[in-house]
Amino acid sequence: MEIDLSPVRELLSDRDADGYLVSEDGDDADQHYLSGFSAPDPYRTLVTGEGTHLLVSGLEYGRASRESRADTVSRHADYDYRTLVAEHGPEEGTVRCIARFLGDHGAGSVVVPHGFPAGTADGLREQGVSVTVDREGVVEEIRAVKSDEEQGYVHDAQRANEAAMAVAESLLAGADVEDGVLYHEGEPLTSERVTTEIEIALLRRGCALDETIVACGADAADPHDRGSGPLLAGEAIVIDIFPRDKRTKYFGDMTRTFVRGEADDEIERRYGVVEDAYEAALESVEAGVTGAAVHDAACDVIEAAGYDTLRSDPAAETGFIHSTGHGVGLEIHERPSLSPSGGELEAGHVITVEPGLYDPAVGGVRLEDLVVVTEGGYENLTEYPMAIAPESRER
Amino acid sequence: MEIDLSPVRELLSDRDADGYLVSEDGDDADQHYLSGFSAPDPYRTLVTGEGTHLLVSGLEYGRASRESRADTVSRHADYDYRTLVAEHGPEEGTVRCIARFLGDHGAGSVVVPHGFPAGTADGLREQGVSVTVDREGVVEEIRAVKSDEEQGYVHDAQRANEAAMAVAESLLAGADVEDGVLYHEGEPLTSERVTTEIEIALLRRGCALDETIVACGADAADPHDRGSGPLLAGEAIVIDIFPRDKRTKYFGDMTRTFVRGEADDEIERRYGVVEDAYEAALESVEAGVTGAAVHDAACDVIEAAGYDTLRSDPAAETGFIHSTGHGVGLEIHERPSLSPSGGELEAGHVITVEPGLYDPAVGGVRLEDLVVVTEGGYENLTEYPMAIAPESRER
């Protein structure tokens, strides 16, 4: 994949700095994007005017040389790592090793991302390297606009997501109901059981998984509760799945809400309001519109229906208590943001649109699709029906 | 779980600082240990002389109040987060919000861990907060010694690991061999297929998974290669599984190496050498011995058999090219280290013992158990046979 590093080089020129240095856990998204490489242990990526340079352990050297898109790959041993660690301990030895690597590439001054380890930043400063923090997140900003290839990766993850959602929905549809509890093969159907079946479906499609949410009743009124225990008839069941393709490392993201059996009127009303808010937000999406305006479109519908939002009451604990959406790519939450602080959308942004309504006394309702922003609107990457009553969709 | 924060408070007193501040991704191990809480989004934990204080988003407030072991929980809205973000942007607004939270708890000077975000550290300094980095990693040091409860968590994860290894070994044992390739149900048995079956077994036992390794032939000669493609008879197949219990968040870790069919003499010889190195290292483990000494015990055996180690040749690319082991707990790689820089082992350390031999021309062999260091030696948390020929062990 070709990536455009010119914004990084402009930043270096503005700051009069020699390089952009990332030093994070091996699966950091910025680093993976810059290097085309990932590893179980920390490594370092340096972008200079001349090219992209990696510093890795001997263990990673062969794979980094083969797989990464760096112009040069060095290993710790090239800079006397073991001697430095023996003399100065692992922490300072590592910092001195990085300082030598920087020196080797003529980088006496570097810009680092917000999340760069403070210990390494201060340690490099002690070694005479000038370190300033990139508060704007230039790599995140580049990553926010997805190439066709990256859109394809997200789309693939979303395909796996749809298959997993179908497994979950079919379990709900096929469950027996006894005394208000859902049963599957004679046992209560729990959040945990549905989660396991979702995750197995994802594994079989080459995806890893993070924290799948299958939450019912009051659990679902907390948008971050992952849910536990038996699922109940008549209650809203929120299913939020965000798989990561193991090969490409890009995420998908989708939420549906189901009610098995008779939903009470208030749940049904909320479902309708959330669906309207979802549609209003979606229809407002296009390049040039701000994320804040999309969020406002969702808030308008929800407030008009008589519910609180964080816009109408910043301390609200019920109603619409999160933002309308976020970017999705190598991270599950990345730029842009569909929230009061959300800036202008650009063609190629991949975003969720996911309004919801929450109240412990009623439960939670959330509906979420994943779309690509285009010049004239959006392209929906999600092909999955929205319906409150679960149906058997297993293929 | 009771945790002993006295080393943190000693550090604060030595540094004449008011608090120890962690501000990381919500599943950071130090933060989870201090707060007893984890979240999908970043939050902050502050330890002062008075207690442990959390700063979380409104979304996390209810769960943090119920689940964490903090003495107080504040939310962003308590410190005018939205106004600050509107005025100063999300990055500086967040920093100013943290600064107010610190002020509220009388923390004008804080110590932060190595991995604390440099952007937040520099931002807090601009707000007049004194920030110094804890280079020794006081929380990691506390975490390294496991309570009985924590040892139980690791043991539980290792039980799931054994069940998953049995699934994998049984797949190898039951495979048909045609033209040197392993077949399962009429299709070539691949690394990917075995990995999927391992991960499904782990999911069914409440574990998440990171990057399972099922690597054959030259792939396995790179200790970090996760393996791909059809598995071959006569080649060494390295299976390294490190599940994380979803509930407790503690890891297990185990590696076995198998050869289906006739192993060539050199593979068989290496298997024997690695097994001897494993036993020598294991027998040297006890409280008071250094991690370096355990590593030396493994290197002695391997060098005596005529193979390189990083001790005999720091630039070695074949032979024993990693350390002998590492701590396991809330992180898959944590303290202590069984390497040249490894300090004194203490009772309650949970460590892997995992020598290996690697050469692209031959393949890889690695054997790994997970043990608790005791006063008189060790207790092995792993109950799984070591044998080069796979057997059907499924229950």
GROMACS .gro file of N, CA and C in nm, chain B residues 204-276:
model
  219
  599ARG      N    1  -1.453  -2.103   2.419
  599ARG     CA    2  -1.554  -2.182   2.490
  599ARG      C    3  -1.519  -2.194   2.638
  600ARG      N    4  -1.393  -2.165   2.672
  600ARG     CA    5  -1.351  -2.170   2.813
  600ARG      C    6  -1.330  -2.031   2.871
  601GLY      N    7  -1.394  -1.931   2.810
  601GLY     CA    8  -1.393  -1.796   2.870
  601GLY      C    9  -1.266  -1.717   2.848
  602CYS      N   10  -1.184  -1.761   2.751
  602CYS     CA   11  -1.059  -1.690   2.727
  602CYS      C   12  -1.064  -1.613   2.597
  603ALA      N   13  -0.999  -1.497   2.596
  603ALA     CA   14  -0.967  -1.428   2.473
  603ALA      C   15  -0.830  -1.477   2.430
  604LEU      N   16  -0.783  -1.428   2.319
  604LEU     CA   17  -0.660  -1.482   2.266
  604LEU      C   18  -0.590  -1.368   2.196
  605ASP      N   19  -0.461  -1.384   2.184
  605ASP     CA   20  -0.386  -1.279   2.120
  605ASP      C   21  -0.339  -1.334   1.988
  606GLU      N   22  -0.218  -1.376   1.981
  606GLU     CA   23  -0.162  -1.420   1.853
  606GLU      C   24  -0.109  -1.561   1.871
  607THR      N   25  -0.196  -1.659   1.853
  607THR     CA   26  -0.153  -1.797   1.865
  607THR      C   27  -0.053  -1.832   1.755
  608ILE      N   28   0.049  -1.910   1.791
  608ILE     CA   29   0.149  -1.952   1.693
  608ILE      C   30   0.134  -2.101   1.664
  609VAL      N   31   0.116  -2.135   1.536
  609VAL     CA   32   0.120  -2.274   1.490
  609VAL      C   33   0.210  -2.271   1.366
  610ALA      N   34   0.339  -2.296   1.386
  610ALA     CA   35   0.436  -2.271   1.279
  610ALA      C   36   0.517  -2.396   1.251
  611CYS      N   37   0.538  -2.420   1.124
  611CYS     CA   38   0.598  -2.544   1.077
  611CYS      C   39   0.719  -2.513   0.991
  612GLY      N   40   0.823  -2.599   1.000
  612GLY     CA   41   0.938  -2.585   0.910
  612GLY      C   42   1.009  -2.452   0.929
  613ALA      N   43   1.045  -2.387   0.817
  613ALA     CA   44   1.122  -2.263   0.823
  613ALA      C   45   1.046  -2.152   0.896
  614ASP      N   46   0.911  -2.150   0.886
  614ASP     CA   47   0.832  -2.051   0.961
  614ASP      C   48   0.867  -2.056   1.109
  615ALA      N   49   0.879  -2.177   1.162
  615ALA     CA   50   0.899  -2.196   1.305
  615ALA      C   51   1.042  -2.158   1.346
  616ALA      N   52   1.130  -2.139   1.249
  616ALA     CA   53   1.267  -2.097   1.280
  616ALA      C   54   1.270  -1.950   1.319
  617ASP      N   55   1.161  -1.879   1.294
  617ASP     CA   56   1.147  -1.740   1.339
  617ASP      C   57   1.051  -1.743   1.457
  618PRO      N   58   1.102  -1.720   1.579
  618PRO     CA   59   1.020  -1.742   1.699
  618PRO      C   60   0.892  -1.657   1.701
  619HIS      N   61   0.886  -1.548   1.626
  619HIS     CA   62   0.766  -1.465   1.627
  619HIS      C   63   0.675  -1.486   1.505
  620ASP      N   64   0.713  -1.575   1.416
  620ASP     CA   65   0.627  -1.603   1.299
  620ASP      C   66   0.507  -1.684   1.348
  621ARG      N   67   0.388  -1.642   1.308
  621ARG     CA   68   0.268  -1.711   1.357
  621ARG      C   69   0.232  -1.832   1.272
  622GLY      N   70   0.299  -1.848   1.160
  622GLY     CA   71   0.279  -1.966   1.078
  622GLY      C   72   0.166  -1.952   0.979
  623SER      N   73   0.181  -2.019   0.864
  623SER     CA   74   0.075  -2.018   0.764
  623SER      C   75   0.093  -2.136   0.670
  624GLY      N   76  -0.017  -2.176   0.609
  624GLY     CA   77  -0.012  -2.279   0.507
  624GLY      C   78  -0.014  -2.420   0.562
  625PRO      N   79  -0.009  -2.519   0.470
  625PRO     CA   80  -0.022  -2.660   0.510
  625PRO      C   81   0.091  -2.705   0.603
  626LEU      N   82   0.055  -2.790   0.698
  626LEU     CA   83   0.152  -2.849   0.789
  626LEU      C   84   0.210  -2.974   0.725
  627LEU      N   85   0.340  -2.997   0.750
  627LEU     CA   86   0.410  -3.104   0.680
  627LEU      C   87   0.457  -3.213   0.775
  628ALA      N   88   0.451  -3.337   0.728
  628ALA     CA   89   0.505  -3.450   0.804
  628ALA      C   90   0.657  -3.440   0.806
  629GLY      N   91   0.717  -3.488   0.914
  629GLY     CA   92   0.863  -3.489   0.924
  629GLY      C   93   0.923  -3.357   0.965
  630GLU      N   94   0.840  -3.249   0.971
  630GLU     CA   95   0.890  -3.117   1.011
  630GLU      C   96   0.845  -3.088   1.155
  631ALA      N   97   0.925  -3.008   1.224
  631ALA     CA   98   0.886  -2.967   1.358
  631ALA      C   99   0.775  -2.862   1.349
  632ILE      N  100   0.669  -2.884   1.428
  632ILE     CA  101   0.556  -2.791   1.433
  632ILE      C  102   0.552  -2.732   1.574
  633VAL      N  103   0.576  -2.600   1.583
  633VAL     CA  104   0.578  -2.532   1.713
  633VAL      C  105   0.440  -2.473   1.739
  634ILE      N  106   0.381  -2.506   1.854
  634ILE     CA  107   0.251  -2.453   1.893
  634ILE      C  108   0.267  -2.377   2.023
  635ASP      N  109   0.243  -2.247   2.017
  635ASP     CA  110   0.263  -2.157   2.132
  635ASP      C  111   0.130  -2.085   2.156
  636ILE      N  112   0.070  -2.109   2.272
  636ILE     CA  113  -0.064  -2.057   2.300
  636ILE      C  114  -0.058  -1.971   2.426
  637PHE      N  115  -0.115  -1.850   2.417
  637PHE     CA  116  -0.112  -1.761   2.535
  637PHE      C  117  -0.246  -1.692   2.552
  638PRO      N  118  -0.342  -1.766   2.610
  638PRO     CA  119  -0.478  -1.713   2.627
  638PRO      C  120  -0.486  -1.616   2.745
  639ARG      N  121  -0.583  -1.526   2.736
  639ARG     CA  122  -0.612  -1.434   2.848
  639ARG      C  123  -0.753  -1.461   2.896
  640ASP      N  124  -0.767  -1.488   3.023
  640ASP     CA  125  -0.899  -1.510   3.081
  640ASP      C  126  -0.978  -1.380   3.072
  641LYS      N  127  -1.095  -1.385   3.010
  641LYS     CA  128  -1.171  -1.262   2.988
  641LYS      C  129  -1.215  -1.197   3.119
  642ARG      N  130  -1.245  -1.281   3.218
  642ARG     CA  131  -1.298  -1.227   3.343
  642ARG      C  132  -1.186  -1.167   3.429
  643THR      N  133  -1.082  -1.246   3.451
  643THR     CA  134  -0.976  -1.200   3.543
  643THR      C  135  -0.870  -1.115   3.472
  644LYS      N  136  -0.857  -1.132   3.339
  644LYS     CA  137  -0.758  -1.063   3.256
  644LYS      C  138  -0.616  -1.118   3.272
  645TYR      N  139  -0.599  -1.229   3.343
  645TYR     CA  140  -0.466  -1.289   3.356
  645TYR      C  141  -0.441  -1.387   3.241
  646PHE      N  142  -0.314  -1.396   3.203
  646PHE     CA  143  -0.273  -1.481   3.092
  646PHE      C  144  -0.224  -1.618   3.138
  647GLY      N  145  -0.228  -1.716   3.047
  647GLY     CA  146  -0.151  -1.839   3.056
  647GLY      C  147  -0.052  -1.840   2.940
  648ASP      N  148   0.039  -1.938   2.938
  648ASP     CA  149   0.139  -1.944   2.831
  648ASP      C  150   0.200  -2.084   2.827
  649MET      N  151   0.203  -2.146   2.710
  649MET     CA  152   0.263  -2.279   2.697
  649MET      C  153   0.304  -2.301   2.552
  650THR      N  154   0.415  -2.372   2.533
  650THR     CA  155   0.458  -2.411   2.398
  650THR      C  156   0.493  -2.560   2.396
  651ARG      N  157   0.452  -2.625   2.290
  651ARG     CA  158   0.495  -2.762   2.264
  651ARG      C  159   0.541  -2.770   2.118
  652THR      N  160   0.628  -2.866   2.091
  652THR     CA  161   0.674  -2.890   1.954
  652THR      C  162   0.646  -3.036   1.919
  653PHE      N  163   0.587  -3.057   1.804
  653PHE     CA  164   0.552  -3.192   1.760
  653PHE      C  165   0.610  -3.221   1.622
  654VAL      N  166   0.637  -3.348   1.597
  654VAL     CA  167   0.668  -3.391   1.461
  654VAL      C  168   0.574  -3.506   1.428
  655ARG      N  169   0.498  -3.491   1.322
  655ARG     CA  170   0.410  -3.599   1.277
  655ARG      C  171   0.490  -3.684   1.178
  656GLY      N  172   0.492  -3.818   1.200
  656GLY     CA  173   0.572  -3.904   1.113
  656GLY      C  174   0.716  -3.906   1.160
  657GLU      N  175   0.803  -3.944   1.069
  657GLU     CA  176   0.944  -3.963   1.103
  657GLU      C  177   1.015  -3.828   1.110
  658ALA      N  178   1.072  -3.795   1.227
  658ALA     CA  179   1.153  -3.672   1.238
  658ALA      C  180   1.293  -3.702   1.189
  659ASP      N  181   1.357  -3.606   1.120
  659ASP     CA  182   1.495  -3.637   1.083
  659ASP      C  183   1.584  -3.628   1.207
  660ASP      N  184   1.702  -3.685   1.197
  660ASP     CA  185   1.788  -3.700   1.314
  660ASP      C  186   1.820  -3.565   1.379
  661GLU      N  187   1.844  -3.464   1.296
  661GLU     CA  188   1.882  -3.335   1.351
  661GLU      C  189   1.767  -3.273   1.431
  662ILE      N  190   1.644  -3.286   1.382
  662ILE     CA  191   1.531  -3.233   1.459
  662ILE      C  192   1.520  -3.307   1.591
  663GLU      N  193   1.535  -3.440   1.584
  663GLU     CA  194   1.522  -3.519   1.706
  663GLU      C  195   1.632  -3.483   1.806
  664ARG      N  196   1.752  -3.462   1.755
  664ARG     CA  197   1.864  -3.424   1.843
  664ARG      C  198   1.834  -3.290   1.910
  665ARG      N  199   1.785  -3.194   1.830
  665ARG     CA  200   1.755  -3.062   1.885
  665ARG      C  201   1.644  -3.068   1.990
  666TYR      N  202   1.545  -3.152   1.963
  666TYR     CA  203   1.437  -3.167   2.061
  666TYR      C  204   1.495  -3.211   2.196
  667GLY      N  205   1.587  -3.308   2.190
  667GLY     CA  206   1.649  -3.358   2.313
  667GLY      C  207   1.730  -3.249   2.384
  668VAL      N  208   1.804  -3.170   2.307
  668VAL     CA  209   1.887  -3.063   2.366
  668VAL      C  210   1.796  -2.958   2.432
  669VAL      N  211   1.688  -2.921   2.363
  669VAL     CA  212   1.598  -2.820   2.419
  669VAL      C  213   1.531  -2.873   2.545
  670GLU      N  214   1.495  -3.001   2.543
  670GLU     CA  215   1.433  -3.060   2.663
  670GLU      C  216   1.533  -3.059   2.779
  671ASP      N  217   1.659  -3.091   2.750
  671ASP     CA  218   1.762  -3.087   2.855
  671ASP      C  219   1.782  -2.944   2.907
   0.00000   0.00000   0.00000
